[in-house]
GROMACS .gro file of C-alpha atoms in nm:
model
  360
    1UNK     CA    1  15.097  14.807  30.059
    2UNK     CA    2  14.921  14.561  30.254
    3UNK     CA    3  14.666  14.575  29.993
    4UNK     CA    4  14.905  14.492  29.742
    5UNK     CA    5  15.072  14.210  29.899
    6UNK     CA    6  14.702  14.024  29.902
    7UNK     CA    7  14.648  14.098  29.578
    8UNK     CA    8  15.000  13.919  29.457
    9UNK     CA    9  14.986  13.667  29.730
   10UNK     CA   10  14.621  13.569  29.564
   11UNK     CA   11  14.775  13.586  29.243
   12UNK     CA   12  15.133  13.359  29.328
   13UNK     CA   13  14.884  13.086  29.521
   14UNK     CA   14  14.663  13.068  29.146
   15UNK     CA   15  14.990  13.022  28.965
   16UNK     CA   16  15.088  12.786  29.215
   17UNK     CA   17  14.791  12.541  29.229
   18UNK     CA   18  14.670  12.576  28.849
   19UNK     CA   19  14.973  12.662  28.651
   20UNK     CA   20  15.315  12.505  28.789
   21UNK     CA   21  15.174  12.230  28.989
   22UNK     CA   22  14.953  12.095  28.716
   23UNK     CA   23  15.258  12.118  28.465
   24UNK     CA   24  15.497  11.915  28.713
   25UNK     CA   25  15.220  11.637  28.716
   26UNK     CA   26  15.176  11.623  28.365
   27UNK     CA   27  15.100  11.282  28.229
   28UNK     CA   28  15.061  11.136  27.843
   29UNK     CA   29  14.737  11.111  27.901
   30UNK     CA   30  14.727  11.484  28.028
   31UNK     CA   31  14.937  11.633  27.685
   32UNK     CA   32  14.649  11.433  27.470
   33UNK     CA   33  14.396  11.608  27.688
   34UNK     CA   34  14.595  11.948  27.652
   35UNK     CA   35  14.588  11.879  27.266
   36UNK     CA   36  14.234  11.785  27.171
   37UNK     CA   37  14.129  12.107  27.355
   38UNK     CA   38  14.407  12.307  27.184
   39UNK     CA   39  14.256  12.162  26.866
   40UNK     CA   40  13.901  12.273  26.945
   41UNK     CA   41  13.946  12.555  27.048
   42UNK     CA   42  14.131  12.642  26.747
   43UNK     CA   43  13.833  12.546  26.568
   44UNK     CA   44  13.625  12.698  26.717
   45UNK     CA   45  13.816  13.009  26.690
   46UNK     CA   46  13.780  12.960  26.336
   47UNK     CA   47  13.421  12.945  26.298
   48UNK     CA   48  13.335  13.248  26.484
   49UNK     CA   49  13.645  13.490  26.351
   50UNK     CA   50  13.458  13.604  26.058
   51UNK     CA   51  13.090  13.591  26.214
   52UNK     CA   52  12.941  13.863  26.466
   53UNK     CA   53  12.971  13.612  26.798
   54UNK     CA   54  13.367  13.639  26.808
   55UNK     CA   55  13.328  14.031  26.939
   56UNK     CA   56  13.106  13.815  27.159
   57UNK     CA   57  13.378  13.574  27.186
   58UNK     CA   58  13.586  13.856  27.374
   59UNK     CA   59  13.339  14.011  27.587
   60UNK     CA   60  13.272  13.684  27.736
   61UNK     CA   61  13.632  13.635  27.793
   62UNK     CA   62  13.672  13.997  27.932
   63UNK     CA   63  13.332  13.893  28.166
   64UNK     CA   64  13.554  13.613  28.309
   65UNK     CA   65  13.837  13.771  28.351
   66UNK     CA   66  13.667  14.040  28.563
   67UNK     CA   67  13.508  13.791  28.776
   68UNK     CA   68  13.794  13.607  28.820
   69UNK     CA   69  13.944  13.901  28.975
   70UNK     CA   70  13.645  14.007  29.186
   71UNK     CA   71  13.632  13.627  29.363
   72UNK     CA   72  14.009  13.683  29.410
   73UNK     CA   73  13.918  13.992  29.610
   74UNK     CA   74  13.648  13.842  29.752
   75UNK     CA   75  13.410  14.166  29.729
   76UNK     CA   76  13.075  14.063  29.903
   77UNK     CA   77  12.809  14.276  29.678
   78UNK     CA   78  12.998  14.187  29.345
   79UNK     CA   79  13.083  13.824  29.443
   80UNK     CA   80  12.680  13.817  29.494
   81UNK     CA   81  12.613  13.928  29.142
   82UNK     CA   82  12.903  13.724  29.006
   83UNK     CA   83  12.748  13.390  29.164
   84UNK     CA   84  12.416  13.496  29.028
   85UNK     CA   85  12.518  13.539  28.683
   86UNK     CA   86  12.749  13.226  28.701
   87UNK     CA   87  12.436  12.987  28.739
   88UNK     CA   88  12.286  13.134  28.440
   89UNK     CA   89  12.605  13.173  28.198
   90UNK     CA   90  12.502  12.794  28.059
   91UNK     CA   91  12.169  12.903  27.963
   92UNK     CA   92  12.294  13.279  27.856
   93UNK     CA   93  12.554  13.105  27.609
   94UNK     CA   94  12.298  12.891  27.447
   95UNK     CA   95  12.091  13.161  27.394
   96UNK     CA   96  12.372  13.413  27.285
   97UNK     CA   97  12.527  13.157  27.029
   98UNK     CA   98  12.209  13.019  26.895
   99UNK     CA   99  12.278  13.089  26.531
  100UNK     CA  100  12.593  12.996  26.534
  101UNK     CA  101  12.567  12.707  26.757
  102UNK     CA  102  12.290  12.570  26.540
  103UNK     CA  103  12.571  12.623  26.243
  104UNK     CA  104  12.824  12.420  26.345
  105UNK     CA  105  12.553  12.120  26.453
  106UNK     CA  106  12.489  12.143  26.101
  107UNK     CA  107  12.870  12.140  25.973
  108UNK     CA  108  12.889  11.812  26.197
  109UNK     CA  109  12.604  11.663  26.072
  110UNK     CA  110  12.734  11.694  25.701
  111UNK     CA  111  13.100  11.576  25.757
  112UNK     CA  112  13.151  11.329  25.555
  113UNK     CA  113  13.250  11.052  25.866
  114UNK     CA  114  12.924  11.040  25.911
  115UNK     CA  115  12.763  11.073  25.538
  116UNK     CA  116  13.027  10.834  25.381
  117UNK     CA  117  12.817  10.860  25.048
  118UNK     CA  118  12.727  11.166  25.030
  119UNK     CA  119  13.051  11.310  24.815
  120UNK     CA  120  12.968  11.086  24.538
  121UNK     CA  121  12.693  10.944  24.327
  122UNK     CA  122  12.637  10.566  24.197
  123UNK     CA  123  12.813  10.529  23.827
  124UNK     CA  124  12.474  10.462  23.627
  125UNK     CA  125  12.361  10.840  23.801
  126UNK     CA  126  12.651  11.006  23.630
  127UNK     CA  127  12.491  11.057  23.280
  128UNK     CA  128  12.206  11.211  23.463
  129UNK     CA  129  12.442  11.434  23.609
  130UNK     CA  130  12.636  11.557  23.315
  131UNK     CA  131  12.286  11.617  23.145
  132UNK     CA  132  12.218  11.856  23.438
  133UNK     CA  133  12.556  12.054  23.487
  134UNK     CA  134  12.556  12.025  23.078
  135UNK     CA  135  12.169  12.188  23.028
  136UNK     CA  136  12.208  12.404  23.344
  137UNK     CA  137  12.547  12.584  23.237
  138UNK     CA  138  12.407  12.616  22.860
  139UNK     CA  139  12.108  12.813  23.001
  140UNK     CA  140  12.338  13.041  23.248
  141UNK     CA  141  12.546  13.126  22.935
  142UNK     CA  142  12.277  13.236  22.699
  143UNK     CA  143  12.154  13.388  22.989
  144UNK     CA  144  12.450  13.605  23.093
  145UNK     CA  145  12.461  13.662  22.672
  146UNK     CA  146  12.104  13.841  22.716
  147UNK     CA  147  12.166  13.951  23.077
  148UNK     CA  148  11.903  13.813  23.194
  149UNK     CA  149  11.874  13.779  23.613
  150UNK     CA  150  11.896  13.426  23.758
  151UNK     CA  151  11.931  13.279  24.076
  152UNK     CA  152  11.975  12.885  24.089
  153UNK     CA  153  12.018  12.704  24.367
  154UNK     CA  154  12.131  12.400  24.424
  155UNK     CA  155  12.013  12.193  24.742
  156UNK     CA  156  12.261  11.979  24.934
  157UNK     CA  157  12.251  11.737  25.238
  158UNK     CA  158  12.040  12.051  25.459
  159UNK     CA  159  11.695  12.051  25.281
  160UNK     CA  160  11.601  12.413  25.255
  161UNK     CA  161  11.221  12.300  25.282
  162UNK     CA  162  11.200  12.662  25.451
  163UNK     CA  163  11.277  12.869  25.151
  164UNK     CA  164  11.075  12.603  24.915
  165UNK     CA  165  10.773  12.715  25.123
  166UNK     CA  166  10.819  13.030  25.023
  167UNK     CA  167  10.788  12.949  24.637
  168UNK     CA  168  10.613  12.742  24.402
  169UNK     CA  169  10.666  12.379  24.323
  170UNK     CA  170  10.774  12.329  23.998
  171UNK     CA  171  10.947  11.940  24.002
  172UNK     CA  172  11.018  11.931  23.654
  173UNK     CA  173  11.355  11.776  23.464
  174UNK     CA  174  11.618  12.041  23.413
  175UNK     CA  175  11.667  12.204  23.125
  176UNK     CA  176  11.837  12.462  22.936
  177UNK     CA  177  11.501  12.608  22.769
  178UNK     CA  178  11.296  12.550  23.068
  179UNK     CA  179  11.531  12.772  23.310
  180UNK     CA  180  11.530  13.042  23.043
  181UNK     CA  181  11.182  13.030  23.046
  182UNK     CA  182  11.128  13.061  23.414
  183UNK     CA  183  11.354  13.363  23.442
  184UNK     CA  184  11.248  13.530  23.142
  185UNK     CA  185  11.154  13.888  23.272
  186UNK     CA  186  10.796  13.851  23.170
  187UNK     CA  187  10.759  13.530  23.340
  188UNK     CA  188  10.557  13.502  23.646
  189UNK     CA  189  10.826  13.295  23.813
  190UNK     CA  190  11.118  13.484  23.712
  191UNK     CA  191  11.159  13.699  24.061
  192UNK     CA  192  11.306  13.502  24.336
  193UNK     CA  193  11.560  13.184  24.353
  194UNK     CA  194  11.526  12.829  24.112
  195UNK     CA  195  11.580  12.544  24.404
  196UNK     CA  196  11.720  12.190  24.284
  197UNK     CA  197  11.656  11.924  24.472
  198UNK     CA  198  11.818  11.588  24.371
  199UNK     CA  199  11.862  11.716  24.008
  200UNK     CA  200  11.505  11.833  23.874
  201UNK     CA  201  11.366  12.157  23.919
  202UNK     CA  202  11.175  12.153  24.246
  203UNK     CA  203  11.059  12.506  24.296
  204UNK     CA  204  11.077  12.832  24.179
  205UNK     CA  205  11.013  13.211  24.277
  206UNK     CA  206  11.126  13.124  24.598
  207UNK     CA  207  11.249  13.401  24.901
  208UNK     CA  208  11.612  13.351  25.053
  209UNK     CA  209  11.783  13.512  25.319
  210UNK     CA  210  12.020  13.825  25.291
  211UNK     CA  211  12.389  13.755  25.424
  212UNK     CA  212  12.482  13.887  25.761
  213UNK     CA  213  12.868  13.921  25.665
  214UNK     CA  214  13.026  14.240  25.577
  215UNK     CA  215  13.128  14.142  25.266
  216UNK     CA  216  13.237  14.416  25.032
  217UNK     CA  217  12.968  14.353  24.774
  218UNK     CA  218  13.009  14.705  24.553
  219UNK     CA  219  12.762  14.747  24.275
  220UNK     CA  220  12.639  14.358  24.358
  221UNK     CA  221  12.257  14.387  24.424
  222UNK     CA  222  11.990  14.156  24.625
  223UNK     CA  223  12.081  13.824  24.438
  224UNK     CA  224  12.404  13.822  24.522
  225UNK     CA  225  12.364  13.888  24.927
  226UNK     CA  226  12.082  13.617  24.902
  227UNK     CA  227  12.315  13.390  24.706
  228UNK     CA  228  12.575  13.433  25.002
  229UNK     CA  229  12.338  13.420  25.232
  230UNK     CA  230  12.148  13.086  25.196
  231UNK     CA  231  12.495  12.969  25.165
  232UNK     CA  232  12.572  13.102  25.512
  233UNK     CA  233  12.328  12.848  25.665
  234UNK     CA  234  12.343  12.578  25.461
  235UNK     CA  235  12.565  12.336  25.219
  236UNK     CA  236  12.372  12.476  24.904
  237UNK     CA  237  12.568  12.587  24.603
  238UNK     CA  238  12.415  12.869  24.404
  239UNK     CA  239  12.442  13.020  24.053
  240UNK     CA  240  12.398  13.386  24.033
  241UNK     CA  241  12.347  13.564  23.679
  242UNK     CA  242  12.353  13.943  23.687
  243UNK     CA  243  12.088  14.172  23.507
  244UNK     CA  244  12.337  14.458  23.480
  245UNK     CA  245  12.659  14.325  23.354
  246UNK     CA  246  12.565  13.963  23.271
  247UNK     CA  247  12.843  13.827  23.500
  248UNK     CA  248  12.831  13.402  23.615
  249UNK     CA  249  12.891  13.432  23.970
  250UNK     CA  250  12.928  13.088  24.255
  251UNK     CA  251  12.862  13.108  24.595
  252UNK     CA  252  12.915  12.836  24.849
  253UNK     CA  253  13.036  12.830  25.194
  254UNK     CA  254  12.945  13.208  25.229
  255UNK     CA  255  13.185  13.287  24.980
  256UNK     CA  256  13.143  13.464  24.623
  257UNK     CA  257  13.369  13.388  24.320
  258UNK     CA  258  13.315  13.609  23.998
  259UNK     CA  259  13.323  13.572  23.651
  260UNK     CA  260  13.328  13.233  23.596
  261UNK     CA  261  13.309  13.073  23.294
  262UNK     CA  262  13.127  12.815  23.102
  263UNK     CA  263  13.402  12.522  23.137
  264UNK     CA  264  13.470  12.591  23.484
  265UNK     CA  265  13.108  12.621  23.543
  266UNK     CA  266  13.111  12.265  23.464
  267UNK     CA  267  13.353  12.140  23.679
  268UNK     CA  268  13.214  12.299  23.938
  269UNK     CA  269  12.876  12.201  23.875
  270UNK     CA  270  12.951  11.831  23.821
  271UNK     CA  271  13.210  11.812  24.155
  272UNK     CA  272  12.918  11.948  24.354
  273UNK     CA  273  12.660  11.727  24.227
  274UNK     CA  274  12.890  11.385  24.141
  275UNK     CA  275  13.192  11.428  24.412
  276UNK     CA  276  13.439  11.193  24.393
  277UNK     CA  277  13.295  10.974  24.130
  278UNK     CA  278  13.355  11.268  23.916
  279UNK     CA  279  13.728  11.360  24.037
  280UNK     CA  280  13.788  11.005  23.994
  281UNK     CA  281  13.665  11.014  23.619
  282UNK     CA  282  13.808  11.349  23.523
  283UNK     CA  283  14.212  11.187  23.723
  284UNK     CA  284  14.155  10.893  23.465
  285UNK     CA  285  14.095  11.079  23.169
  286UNK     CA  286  14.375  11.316  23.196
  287UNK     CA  287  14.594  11.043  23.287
  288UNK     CA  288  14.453  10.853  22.939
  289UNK     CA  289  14.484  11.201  22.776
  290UNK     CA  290  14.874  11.245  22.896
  291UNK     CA  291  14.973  10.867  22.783
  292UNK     CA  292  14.791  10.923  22.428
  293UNK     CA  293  15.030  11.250  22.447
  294UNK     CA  294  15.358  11.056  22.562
  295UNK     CA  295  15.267  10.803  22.247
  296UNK     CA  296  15.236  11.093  21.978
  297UNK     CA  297  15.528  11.195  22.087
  298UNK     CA  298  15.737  10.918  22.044
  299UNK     CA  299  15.562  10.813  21.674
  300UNK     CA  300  15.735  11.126  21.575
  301UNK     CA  301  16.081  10.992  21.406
  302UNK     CA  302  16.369  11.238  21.313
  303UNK     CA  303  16.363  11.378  20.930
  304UNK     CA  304  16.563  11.121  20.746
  305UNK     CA  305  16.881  11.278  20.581
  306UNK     CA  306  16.837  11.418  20.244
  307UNK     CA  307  16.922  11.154  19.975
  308UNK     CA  308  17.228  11.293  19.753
  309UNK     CA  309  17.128  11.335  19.409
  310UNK     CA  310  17.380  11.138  19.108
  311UNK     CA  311  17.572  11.461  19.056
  312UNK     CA  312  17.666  11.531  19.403
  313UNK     CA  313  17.809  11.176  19.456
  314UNK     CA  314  17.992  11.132  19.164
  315UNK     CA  315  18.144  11.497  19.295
  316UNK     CA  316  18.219  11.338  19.612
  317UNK     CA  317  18.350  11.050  19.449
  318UNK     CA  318  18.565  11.245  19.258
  319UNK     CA  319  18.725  11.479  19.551
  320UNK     CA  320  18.786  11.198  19.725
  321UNK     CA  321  19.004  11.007  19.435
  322UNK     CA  322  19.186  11.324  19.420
  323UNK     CA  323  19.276  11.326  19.760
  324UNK     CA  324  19.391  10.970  19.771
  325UNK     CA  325  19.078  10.825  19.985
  326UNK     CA  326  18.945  10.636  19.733
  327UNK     CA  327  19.030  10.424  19.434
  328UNK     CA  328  18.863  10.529  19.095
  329UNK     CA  329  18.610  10.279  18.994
  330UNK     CA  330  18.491  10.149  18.598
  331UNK     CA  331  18.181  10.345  18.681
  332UNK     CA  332  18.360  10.652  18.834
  333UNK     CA  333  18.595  10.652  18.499
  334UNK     CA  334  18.310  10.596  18.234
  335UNK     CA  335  18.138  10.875  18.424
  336UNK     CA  336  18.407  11.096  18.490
  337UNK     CA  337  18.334  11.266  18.178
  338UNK     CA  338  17.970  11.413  18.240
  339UNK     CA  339  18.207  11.613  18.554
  340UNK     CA  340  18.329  11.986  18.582
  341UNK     CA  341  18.648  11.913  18.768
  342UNK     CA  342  18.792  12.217  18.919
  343UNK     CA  343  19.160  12.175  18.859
  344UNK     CA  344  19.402  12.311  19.197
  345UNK     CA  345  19.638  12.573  19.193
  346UNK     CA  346  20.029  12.474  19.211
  347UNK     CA  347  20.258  12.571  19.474
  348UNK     CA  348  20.428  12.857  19.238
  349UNK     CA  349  20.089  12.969  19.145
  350UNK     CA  350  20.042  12.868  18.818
  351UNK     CA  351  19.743  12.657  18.727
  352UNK     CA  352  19.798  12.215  18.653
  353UNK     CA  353  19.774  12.104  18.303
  354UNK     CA  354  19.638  11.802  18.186
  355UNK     CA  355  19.826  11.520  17.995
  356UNK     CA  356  19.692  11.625  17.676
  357UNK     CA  357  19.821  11.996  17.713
  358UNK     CA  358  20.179  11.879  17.801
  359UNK     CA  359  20.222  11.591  17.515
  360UNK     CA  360  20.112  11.860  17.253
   0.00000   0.00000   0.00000
């Protein structure tokens, strides 16, 4: 019992002096505090989710929650080992989270506070860019026509001068004919990844690394984990042609999307390399597109009414002088004549004869 009692009375005076008296003190100053590092840590729970250091994520938590415990208890041989391994856990950490903490330096370094130019491209660039997305999505489509393997990437604010080590240098312009060439099968460059670097063709044949997710990748083979892969570590956006089925495939951001086609290969290519000077453009022409719509539509004027022909009014005419709504004109009378009038029935059923009938 007496053992017990420590143990809560340890665990009431923690409560006590880092719980309830910090949350009676609380300032404005304190909730900000409380909610940038609610904020980060969120954040940083999303990075490491999906990656192997958030299992490392929880045994460091489960390390501190032991310890925690142990200096509670105040266990001489284990507080020993606990002290030890606290004055290395800042060095441990850096060297447990070195991938990823190398990462997310990188995903800071390409936020766009501090590369304010770097989602778009100067105006007189963005005919070079069409040409590029233009040639580069012609030669993926003939490509996936003749299934014929190809793995383009292209290069974004992290240089991959790594990989281009690995390859040769080609620094050529793109185009359609020239990337069919390089990744013909017989071609001595045609094994390996196509790296673009500021749009031209800077090197070829060259070695990427495989993904370390645990994507489901089914009968995908090596281009598509390297496509995922050198998108894992960098900004890149890559083009993946199949040999097998001849299906377009985009990776970016360590994601895959499949079967894309040649419009939407496009887009994509020309938001990746333009940015917002593209978005902008494409906004303004479907805006001009919708208002030449809205126009078209209101040129369009209702059918005018059918215009009666001569028989058909002088009929009218004629139904409506019987019925009293109209007086009989000279040119209703000297017409009258050229008229089949359909005589009515009387009230005791027999039919209405004319004036000549009853004078003769």
């Amino acid at each position: 019992m007496d053992f017990l009692t420590k143990i809560w009375s340890e665990i009431s005076h923690f409560a006590t002096q880092y719980v309830i008296t910090p949350i009676l003190n609380i300032g404005i100053w304190d909730a900000v505090d409380i909610l940038l590092l609610a904020v980060i840590l969120y954040q940083l729970y999303r990075f490491t989710r999906n990656r192997r250091a958030g299992r490392v994520v929880f045994g460091l938590v489960a390390v501190v929650i032991v310890s925690t415990i142990i200096t509670s208890l105040k266990l001489p041989t284990l507080n020993f080992i606990v002290r030890l391994f606290s004055a290395a856990a800042f060095f441990s950490i850096v060297v447990i989270f070195q991938p990823e903490i190398r990462d997310l330096l990188e995903q800071i370094g390409n936020l766009t506070l501090f590369n304010p130019r770097s989602n778009t491209i100067p105006k007189k660039r963005m005919d070079q860019a069409r040409a590029v997305a233009d040639e580069t999505a012609d030669a993926v489509e003939k490509m996936a026509g003749s299934r014929t393997g190809a793995l383009i990437v292209f290069e974004g604010l992290t240089k991959l001068g790594e990989y281009v080590e690995t390859g040769k240098i080609v620094d050529a312009r793109v185009s359609s004919k020239l990337l069919q060439n390089l990744f013909y099968n017989g071609a001595p460059l045609h094994d390996g990844a196509l790296i673009i670097r500021d749009m031209r063709i800077w090197a070829a044949s060259c070695v990427l690394p495989s993904t370390k997710s645990k994507m489901n990748f089914g009968t995908m083979g090596t281009r598509h984990r390297a496509a995922v892969g050198i998108t894992e570590v960098s900004d890149a956006l890559v083009i993946v042609v199949s040999e097998q089925t001849g299906i377009v495939s985009v990776a970016q951001d360590g994601k895959l999307l499949r079967d894309v086609d040649g419009k939407t290969l496009r887009d994509i290519l020309m938001t990746y390399i333009a940015g917002n000077a593209y978005l902008r453009l494409k906004r303004a022409n479907m805006r001009k597109e919708y208002l030449e719509m809205l126009e078209n539509v209101a040129r369009v004027k209702t059918p005018a009414e059918p215009r009666k022909s001569s028989r058909e009014e002088i009929v009218e005419k004629e139904f409506q002088k019987l019925i009293g709504q109209d007086e009989p004109t000279e040119e209703t009378d000297s017409s009258i004549d050229s008229v089949e009038v359909i005589q009515a029935p009387r009230a005791d059923g027999s039919e209405s004869t004319t004036d000549e009938e009853q004078n003769g």
